[in-house]
Short mmCIF file of C-alpha atoms in Angstrom, two decimals:
data_model
loop_
_atom_site.label_atom_id
_atom_site.label_comp_id
_atom_site.label_asym_id
_atom_site.label_seq_id
_atom_site.Cartn_x
_atom_site.Cartn_y
_atom_site.Cartn_z
CA MET A 1 -0.02 -0.17 0.26
CA VAL A 2 1.47 3.32 -1.25
CA LEU A 3 0.75 6.38 1.38
CA ARG A 4 0.23 9.87 -0.34
CA ILE A 5 1.37 12.95 1.29
CA LEU A 6 -2.19 13.12 2.47
CA ASP A 7 -2.24 9.93 4.06
CA ARG A 8 0.80 10.43 5.54
CA TYR A 9 -0.43 13.52 7.06
CA LEU A 10 -3.81 12.24 8.27
CA LEU A 11 -2.24 9.47 9.81
CA LYS A 12 0.44 11.39 11.59
CA GLU A 13 -2.46 13.29 13.04
CA LEU A 14 -4.13 10.18 14.41
CA PHE A 15 -1.55 8.73 15.81
CA ALA A 16 -0.27 11.50 17.79
CA THR A 17 -3.60 12.23 19.04
CA PHE A 18 -4.67 8.65 19.62
CA PHE A 19 -1.60 7.86 22.06
CA ALA A 20 -1.88 11.17 23.87
CA VAL A 21 -5.53 10.18 24.66
CA LEU A 22 -4.56 7.02 25.59
CA ALA A 23 -1.74 8.19 27.87
CA VAL A 24 -4.42 10.75 29.95
CA LEU A 25 -6.93 7.87 30.16
CA LEU A 26 -4.03 5.04 31.32
CA LEU A 27 -3.17 7.93 33.99
CA ILE A 28 -6.80 8.32 34.93
CA THR A 29 -7.26 4.84 35.33
CA PHE A 30 -4.20 3.37 36.97
CA GLY A 31 -4.48 6.53 39.23
CA THR A 32 -7.75 5.07 40.76
CA GLU A 33 -6.47 1.49 40.67
CA THR A 34 -3.75 2.46 42.50
CA THR A 35 -5.62 4.28 45.24
CA LYS A 36 -8.04 1.08 45.79
CA LEU A 37 -4.89 -1.12 45.82
CA LEU A 38 -3.29 1.10 48.57
CA ALA A 39 -6.21 0.77 50.34
CA LEU A 40 -6.54 -2.76 50.55
CA ALA A 41 -2.92 -2.81 51.75
CA VAL A 42 -3.50 -0.36 54.56
CA GLU A 43 -6.57 -2.34 55.71
CA GLY A 44 -4.48 -5.39 55.66
CA LYS A 45 -6.32 -7.09 52.74
CA LEU A 46 -3.49 -7.38 50.37
CA PRO A 47 0.13 -7.72 51.08
CA SER A 48 1.96 -4.22 50.36
CA SER A 49 4.64 -6.38 48.60
CA VAL A 50 2.60 -7.22 45.66
CA VAL A 51 0.76 -3.87 45.27
CA PHE A 52 3.09 -3.05 42.22
CA GLN A 53 2.92 -6.53 40.72
CA VAL A 54 -1.09 -6.79 40.95
CA LEU A 55 -1.14 -3.32 39.32
CA LEU A 56 1.01 -4.00 36.37
CA LEU A 57 -1.46 -7.14 35.75
CA LYS A 58 -4.40 -4.93 35.38
CA ILE A 59 -3.04 -2.92 32.48
CA PRO A 60 -4.32 -5.90 30.05
CA PRO A 61 -8.20 -5.52 31.54
CA ALA A 62 -8.19 -1.94 31.42
CA LEU A 63 -6.74 -1.75 27.86
CA GLU A 64 -9.57 -3.95 26.29
CA ILE A 65 -11.99 -1.49 28.05
CA ILE A 66 -10.01 1.58 27.19
CA LEU A 67 -9.12 1.07 23.85
CA PRO A 68 -12.62 1.45 22.15
CA LEU A 69 -13.07 4.71 24.02
CA VAL A 70 -9.38 6.15 22.75
CA ALA A 71 -10.64 5.04 19.36
CA LEU A 72 -13.67 7.11 19.78
CA LEU A 73 -12.12 10.43 21.18
CA SER A 74 -8.90 10.27 19.38
CA VAL A 75 -10.62 10.13 15.81
CA MET A 76 -13.11 12.73 16.63
CA LEU A 77 -10.16 14.95 18.32
CA ALA A 78 -7.88 14.62 15.35
CA VAL A 79 -10.36 15.07 12.56
CA GLY A 80 -12.34 17.65 14.67
CA ARG A 81 -9.01 19.98 14.58
CA LEU A 82 -9.10 19.70 10.53
CA TYR A 83 -12.98 20.92 10.61
CA GLN A 84 -11.51 23.99 13.00
CA ASP A 85 -8.51 24.65 10.80
CA HIS A 86 -10.84 24.69 7.58
CA GLU A 87 -8.84 21.81 6.13
CA MET A 88 -11.82 19.64 5.67
CA VAL A 89 -13.36 22.33 3.47
CA VAL A 90 -10.45 22.48 1.31
CA MET A 91 -10.30 18.60 1.10
CA SER A 92 -13.67 18.57 0.25
CA SER A 93 -13.69 21.14 -2.31
CA CYS A 94 -10.60 19.29 -3.92
CA GLY A 95 -13.02 16.24 -4.67
CA ILE A 96 -11.88 14.02 -1.75
CA SER A 97 -15.21 12.24 -0.74
CA PRO A 98 -16.15 10.99 2.80
CA ARG A 99 -15.44 7.34 1.99
CA TYR A 100 -11.90 7.86 1.80
CA PHE A 101 -11.93 9.00 5.07
CA GLN A 102 -13.46 6.09 6.34
CA LYS A 103 -11.35 3.94 4.48
CA ILE A 104 -8.10 6.04 6.15
CA ILE A 105 -10.03 5.92 9.71
CA PHE A 106 -10.52 1.96 9.20
CA TRP A 107 -7.06 1.19 8.31
CA PHE A 108 -5.64 3.43 10.78
CA LEU A 109 -7.77 1.58 13.61
CA LEU A 110 -7.26 -2.06 11.93
CA PRO A 111 -3.75 -2.87 13.86
CA PHE A 112 -5.34 -1.60 17.29
CA ALA A 113 -8.58 -3.56 16.94
CA LEU A 114 -6.05 -6.80 16.51
CA LEU A 115 -4.10 -5.79 19.30
CA THR A 116 -7.56 -5.39 21.25
CA ALA A 117 -8.34 -8.88 20.02
CA SER A 118 -5.08 -10.41 21.52
CA ILE A 119 -5.66 -8.54 24.63
CA THR A 120 -9.06 -9.92 25.46
CA LEU A 121 -8.68 -13.65 23.99
CA TYR A 122 -5.46 -14.27 25.63
CA VAL A 123 -3.57 -11.74 27.64
CA THR A 124 -6.58 -10.66 29.90
CA PRO A 125 -7.66 -14.21 31.12
CA LEU A 126 -3.56 -15.22 31.69
CA SER A 127 -3.27 -11.75 33.67
CA TYR A 128 -6.36 -12.17 36.00
CA GLU A 129 -5.11 -15.85 36.52
CA LYS A 130 -1.64 -14.53 37.38
CA GLU A 131 -3.27 -12.02 39.63
CA THR A 132 -5.24 -14.65 41.43
CA GLN A 133 -2.04 -16.92 41.99
CA LEU A 134 0.05 -13.97 43.12
CA ILE A 135 -2.74 -12.67 45.58
CA MET A 136 -3.11 -16.16 46.87
CA GLU A 137 0.85 -16.54 47.52
CA ALA A 138 1.01 -13.31 49.10
CA GLN A 139 -1.53 -13.94 51.56
CA THR A 140 -0.49 -17.09 52.37
CA SER A 141 2.60 -15.72 53.54
CA ALA A 142 0.94 -12.47 55.11
CA PRO A 143 -0.17 -14.07 58.42
CA PHE A 144 3.20 -15.05 59.74
CA ALA A 145 4.71 -12.03 58.16
CA GLY A 146 3.70 -9.97 60.91
CA LEU A 147 4.23 -12.65 63.93
CA VAL A 148 7.36 -12.60 65.93
CA SER A 149 8.77 -16.13 66.76
CA GLY A 150 9.38 -16.79 70.67
CA LYS A 151 6.83 -13.98 71.53
CA PHE A 152 3.11 -14.23 72.36
CA ASN A 153 1.47 -12.55 69.32
CA GLU A 154 -2.39 -11.48 69.95
CA LEU A 155 -5.00 -12.53 67.77
CA PRO A 156 -7.16 -9.89 65.98
CA ASN A 157 -9.85 -8.75 67.63
CA LYS A 158 -8.41 -9.98 71.05
CA LYS A 159 -9.79 -13.33 70.32
CA GLY A 160 -6.53 -15.12 71.65
CA VAL A 161 -3.06 -15.64 71.61
CA LEU A 162 -0.60 -17.26 69.36
CA TYR A 163 2.85 -18.47 70.06
CA ALA A 164 5.79 -20.10 67.89
CA ARG A 165 9.22 -20.76 69.28
CA LYS A 166 10.49 -20.52 65.59
CA ILE A 167 9.16 -19.41 62.09
CA GLU A 168 10.78 -20.47 59.12
CA ALA A 169 11.44 -18.31 55.85
CA ASP A 170 9.05 -20.80 54.27
CA GLY A 171 6.44 -19.98 57.21
CA GLN A 172 6.70 -23.24 58.66
CA MET A 173 6.03 -22.86 62.55
CA LEU A 174 7.84 -25.10 65.23
CA ASP A 175 6.33 -25.70 68.69
CA VAL A 176 3.15 -23.84 68.14
CA TRP A 177 0.84 -22.70 71.10
CA ILE A 178 -2.56 -21.20 70.35
CA GLN A 179 -5.19 -20.18 72.86
CA TYR A 180 -8.63 -19.38 71.18
CA GLN A 181 -11.37 -17.76 73.03
CA GLY A 182 -14.80 -18.36 71.70
CA GLN A 183 -18.15 -17.26 72.27
CA GLU A 184 -18.92 -20.98 73.46
CA ARG A 185 -15.82 -22.31 74.47
CA ASP A 186 -12.05 -21.99 75.46
CA LEU A 187 -9.63 -23.58 73.40
CA VAL A 188 -5.91 -24.07 73.54
CA LEU A 189 -4.11 -26.06 70.83
CA THR A 190 -0.16 -27.12 70.93
CA ALA A 191 1.52 -28.90 68.10
CA PRO A 192 5.00 -29.42 67.17
CA GLN A 193 4.46 -28.16 63.61
CA GLY A 194 1.97 -25.66 61.83
CA ARG A 195 1.58 -23.71 58.65
CA PHE A 196 -0.64 -21.82 56.47
CA GLU A 197 -2.45 -23.15 53.60
CA TRP A 198 -5.18 -22.56 50.76
CA ILE A 199 -8.54 -24.64 51.77
CA ASN A 200 -11.29 -24.39 49.63
CA GLU A 201 -10.36 -20.82 48.42
CA ARG A 202 -9.86 -20.02 52.47
CA LEU A 203 -6.89 -19.47 54.45
CA ALA A 204 -6.57 -21.65 57.11
CA LEU A 205 -3.84 -22.42 59.82
CA VAL A 206 -2.86 -26.22 59.70
CA LEU A 207 -1.39 -27.94 62.74
CA LEU A 208 0.37 -31.05 62.54
CA ASP A 209 0.14 -34.00 65.31
CA GLY A 210 -0.85 -32.13 68.15
CA LYS A 211 -3.10 -31.86 71.41
CA SER A 212 -6.40 -29.77 71.84
CA TYR A 213 -7.52 -28.55 75.39
CA GLU A 214 -11.23 -27.55 75.67
CA GLY A 215 -12.53 -26.17 79.31
CA LEU A 216 -9.24 -25.94 80.66
CA HIS A 217 -10.34 -22.91 82.62
CA ALA A 218 -13.47 -24.53 83.90
CA ASN A 219 -14.03 -27.42 86.45
CA LYS A 220 -12.06 -30.56 85.93
CA GLU A 221 -15.00 -32.83 84.90
CA SER A 222 -15.64 -30.51 81.67
CA LEU A 223 -12.06 -30.89 80.67
CA THR A 224 -11.61 -32.35 77.39
CA VAL A 225 -8.12 -33.53 76.04
CA GLN A 226 -8.08 -34.61 72.29
CA HIS A 227 -4.91 -35.78 70.02
CA PHE A 228 -4.99 -34.75 66.45
CA GLU A 229 -3.08 -35.76 63.49
CA ARG A 230 -3.97 -32.80 61.40
CA PHE A 231 -6.13 -29.37 62.69
CA GLU A 232 -7.27 -27.33 60.14
CA GLY A 233 -8.89 -23.82 61.54
CA TYR A 234 -9.82 -20.44 59.94
CA LEU A 235 -8.69 -17.84 62.58
CA PRO A 236 -10.56 -14.34 62.65
CA GLU A 237 -9.05 -11.85 60.26
CA LEU A 238 -6.44 -14.47 58.79
CA GLU A 239 -9.05 -15.34 56.35
CA ALA A 240 -8.25 -14.50 52.67
CA ALA A 241 -10.32 -11.84 50.82
CA THR A 242 -12.89 -13.73 48.88
CA ARG A 243 -12.40 -13.68 45.09
CA GLN A 244 -14.48 -10.38 43.70
CA LYS A 245 -14.34 -12.11 40.04
CA SER A 246 -16.01 -14.76 38.73
CA LYS A 247 -14.00 -17.84 37.81
CA GLY A 248 -15.09 -17.56 34.22
CA ILE A 249 -13.64 -14.19 33.50
CA TRP A 250 -10.33 -15.88 33.47
CA ALA A 251 -11.40 -19.16 31.96
CA PRO A 252 -9.06 -19.51 28.53
CA THR A 253 -10.77 -18.83 25.37
CA SER A 254 -10.09 -22.47 24.13
CA VAL A 255 -12.14 -23.75 27.31
CA LEU A 256 -15.00 -21.22 26.38
CA LEU A 257 -14.96 -22.46 22.56
CA GLN A 258 -15.66 -25.96 23.78
CA SER A 259 -17.99 -24.86 26.56
CA ASP A 260 -21.98 -25.53 26.06
CA LYS A 261 -22.94 -23.20 29.05
CA LEU A 262 -24.53 -19.93 28.26
CA GLU A 263 -22.26 -17.62 30.73
CA ASP A 264 -19.41 -19.05 28.87
CA GLN A 265 -20.66 -18.50 25.30
CA ALA A 266 -21.76 -14.82 26.36
CA LEU A 267 -18.38 -14.34 27.78
CA LEU A 268 -16.63 -15.48 24.57
CA GLN A 269 -19.12 -13.12 22.41
CA TRP A 270 -18.12 -10.06 24.90
CA ARG A 271 -14.14 -11.12 24.07
CA LEU A 272 -15.32 -11.23 20.29
CA VAL A 273 -17.02 -7.83 20.21
CA LEU A 274 -14.48 -5.63 22.13
CA PRO A 275 -12.24 -5.63 18.87
CA VAL A 276 -15.08 -4.89 16.67
CA SER A 277 -15.95 -2.24 18.98
CA VAL A 278 -12.63 -0.33 18.26
CA LEU A 279 -13.63 -0.11 14.56
CA VAL A 280 -17.04 1.02 14.96
CA LEU A 281 -16.15 3.61 17.72
CA GLY A 282 -13.88 5.17 15.70
CA LEU A 283 -16.11 5.50 12.91
CA LEU A 284 -18.83 6.82 15.25
CA GLY A 285 -15.92 9.20 16.09
CA LEU A 286 -15.49 10.50 12.35
CA LYS A 287 -19.33 11.26 12.27
CA LEU A 288 -19.02 13.37 15.78
CA SER A 289 -15.83 15.25 14.59
CA LYS A 290 -17.88 17.49 12.34
CA THR A 291 -18.48 20.56 14.13
CA GLY A 292 -19.36 24.28 13.53
CA PRO A 293 -16.73 27.04 13.29
CA ARG A 294 -17.98 28.69 16.62
CA GLN A 295 -18.17 24.98 18.50
CA GLY A 296 -14.46 24.10 19.09
CA ARG A 297 -13.10 20.64 19.07
CA PHE A 298 -14.39 19.74 22.51
CA ALA A 299 -18.14 20.73 21.68
CA LYS A 300 -19.28 17.10 21.28
CA LEU A 301 -16.99 15.51 23.94
CA PHE A 302 -19.48 14.94 26.49
CA ILE A 303 -21.68 13.54 23.72
CA ALA A 304 -19.30 11.15 22.46
CA ILE A 305 -18.67 9.79 26.11
CA VAL A 306 -22.29 9.66 26.64
CA LEU A 307 -22.61 7.50 23.45
CA TYR A 308 -19.54 5.33 24.44
CA VAL A 309 -21.33 4.85 28.12
CA ILE A 310 -24.92 3.87 26.41
CA TYR A 311 -22.69 1.47 23.88
CA ASN A 312 -20.78 0.12 26.84
CA GLN A 313 -23.99 -0.64 28.97
CA LEU A 314 -25.85 -2.23 26.19
CA LEU A 315 -23.21 -4.75 25.65
CA VAL A 316 -23.36 -5.62 29.48
CA THR A 317 -26.98 -5.86 29.28
CA ALA A 318 -26.92 -7.97 26.36
CA ARG A 319 -24.45 -9.90 27.90
CA ASP A 320 -26.40 -10.88 31.01
CA GLY A 321 -29.28 -11.27 28.85
CA VAL A 322 -27.58 -14.03 26.97
CA SER A 323 -25.85 -15.55 30.13
CA SER A 324 -29.79 -15.68 31.48
CA GLY A 325 -31.23 -17.07 28.23
CA GLY A 326 -33.02 -14.21 27.71
CA VAL A 327 -31.72 -13.09 24.62
CA PRO A 328 -31.02 -16.01 21.85
CA LEU A 329 -27.51 -17.06 21.66
CA TYR A 330 -27.63 -16.54 18.12
CA ILE A 331 -28.38 -13.00 18.29
CA GLY A 332 -25.99 -12.45 21.04
CA LEU A 333 -24.12 -9.04 21.41
CA TRP A 334 -23.71 -8.46 17.76
CA PRO A 335 -26.98 -6.16 17.09
CA ILE A 336 -25.49 -3.36 19.40
CA PRO A 337 -21.97 -2.91 17.15
CA LEU A 338 -23.71 -3.73 14.03
CA LEU A 339 -26.58 -0.82 14.82
CA PHE A 340 -23.88 1.50 15.74
CA LEU A 341 -21.97 1.18 12.79
CA TRP A 342 -24.78 1.48 10.55
CA TYR A 343 -25.78 4.78 12.40
CA ALA A 344 -21.94 5.99 11.88
CA LEU A 345 -21.54 5.31 8.45
CA PHE A 346 -24.82 6.51 7.42
CA ALA A 347 -24.82 9.78 9.59
CA SER A 348 -21.16 10.65 8.38
CA SER A 349 -21.53 9.86 4.68
CA GLY A 350 -25.01 11.56 4.29
CA SER A 351 -23.52 14.71 6.59
CA LEU A 352 -20.51 15.36 4.36
CA SER A 353 -22.01 15.03 1.05
CA LEU A 354 -24.72 17.41 2.12
CA GLY A 355 -22.14 19.97 3.22
CA ARG A 356 -20.38 19.71 -0.36
CA PHE A 357 -24.12 19.94 -1.87
CA LYS A 358 -24.80 23.42 -0.29
CA ARG A 359 -21.41 24.76 -1.12
CA SER A 360 -21.53 23.84 -4.77
CA LYS A 361 -24.91 25.04 -4.79
CA THR A 362 -23.91 28.71 -3.46
CA ALA A 363 -20.80 28.79 -5.67
CA LYS A 364 -23.16 28.44 -8.53
CA LEU A 365 -25.46 31.27 -7.13
CA GLY A 366 -22.84 33.48 -6.34
CA GLY A 367 -21.21 33.19 -10.19
CA GLY A 368 -24.71 33.86 -11.74
CA ALA A 369 -24.92 36.99 -9.71
#
């Protein structure tokens, strides 16, 4: 494909605006995410040592949502500047058709659509999985990170005391002694070894080959002594935070393709629609780029954001409808991007053609006078 001078000029404007808008939205998004993660770290729900790594793993999920919006805003602002500087009027008077701009926008956004497809189909599920594994491993080490060996460590909410003679680097605790004060019983546990493990997606304290003493502070008749080979208990405030995301979100695309569940098929269509949304919203941005001389480049910015919110919300509603069976699977999410695409192509083409007709008619009338 041989690029003409006009092609290179337009692509330069589009690329510069695209990356500028992308940088601004990324700063806003990750500023918010950083605040949330730091708040979780302060509350003790997330180890501070993994905050930066978790933040990096949130880049792919954020990009798949941001890129369609970036396509919409960048095209609207870049072409809108051409309208404000009257360059579009000159191009139209030189015989450049609206279809030429649609073609330029399509080829400009196609690489970003393919990039979005690779992110949403492969990178995002992998990042969700890595994020979960990272948090689980960090939370496993977090409880004993604040414990001091050879010292009586008070449990949260004053529920008891935990003592370990030695805590090794891998989290293995030696000569463990625990006093737990419950509402109905007073329990003392002793074991030569103990550690934290994940059991049923909850963080548990595991003691091996120990003894339990129940009713130790009551009369001798109520004292119960038991020997156990393995004890599993969930201490207060040491349980891991429940996963906020459904398992299906980080399911590999290959698994979704082989699944017959409506939830998986809805998620698969969601991952396929997002790359198409980059092209659709980019062409919609071309339609919104046309402004009057006194409107300014940012005159329709609010309208563009509202349209993006409506578009995204319609996709979410359609995905929920497919998951629940209310929307047929063969229809799915596709009517929404097709409707917006038809609107973008029809409105932009008709608007530019009408403008050329009015200018031509005015010129003829002026010549006759």
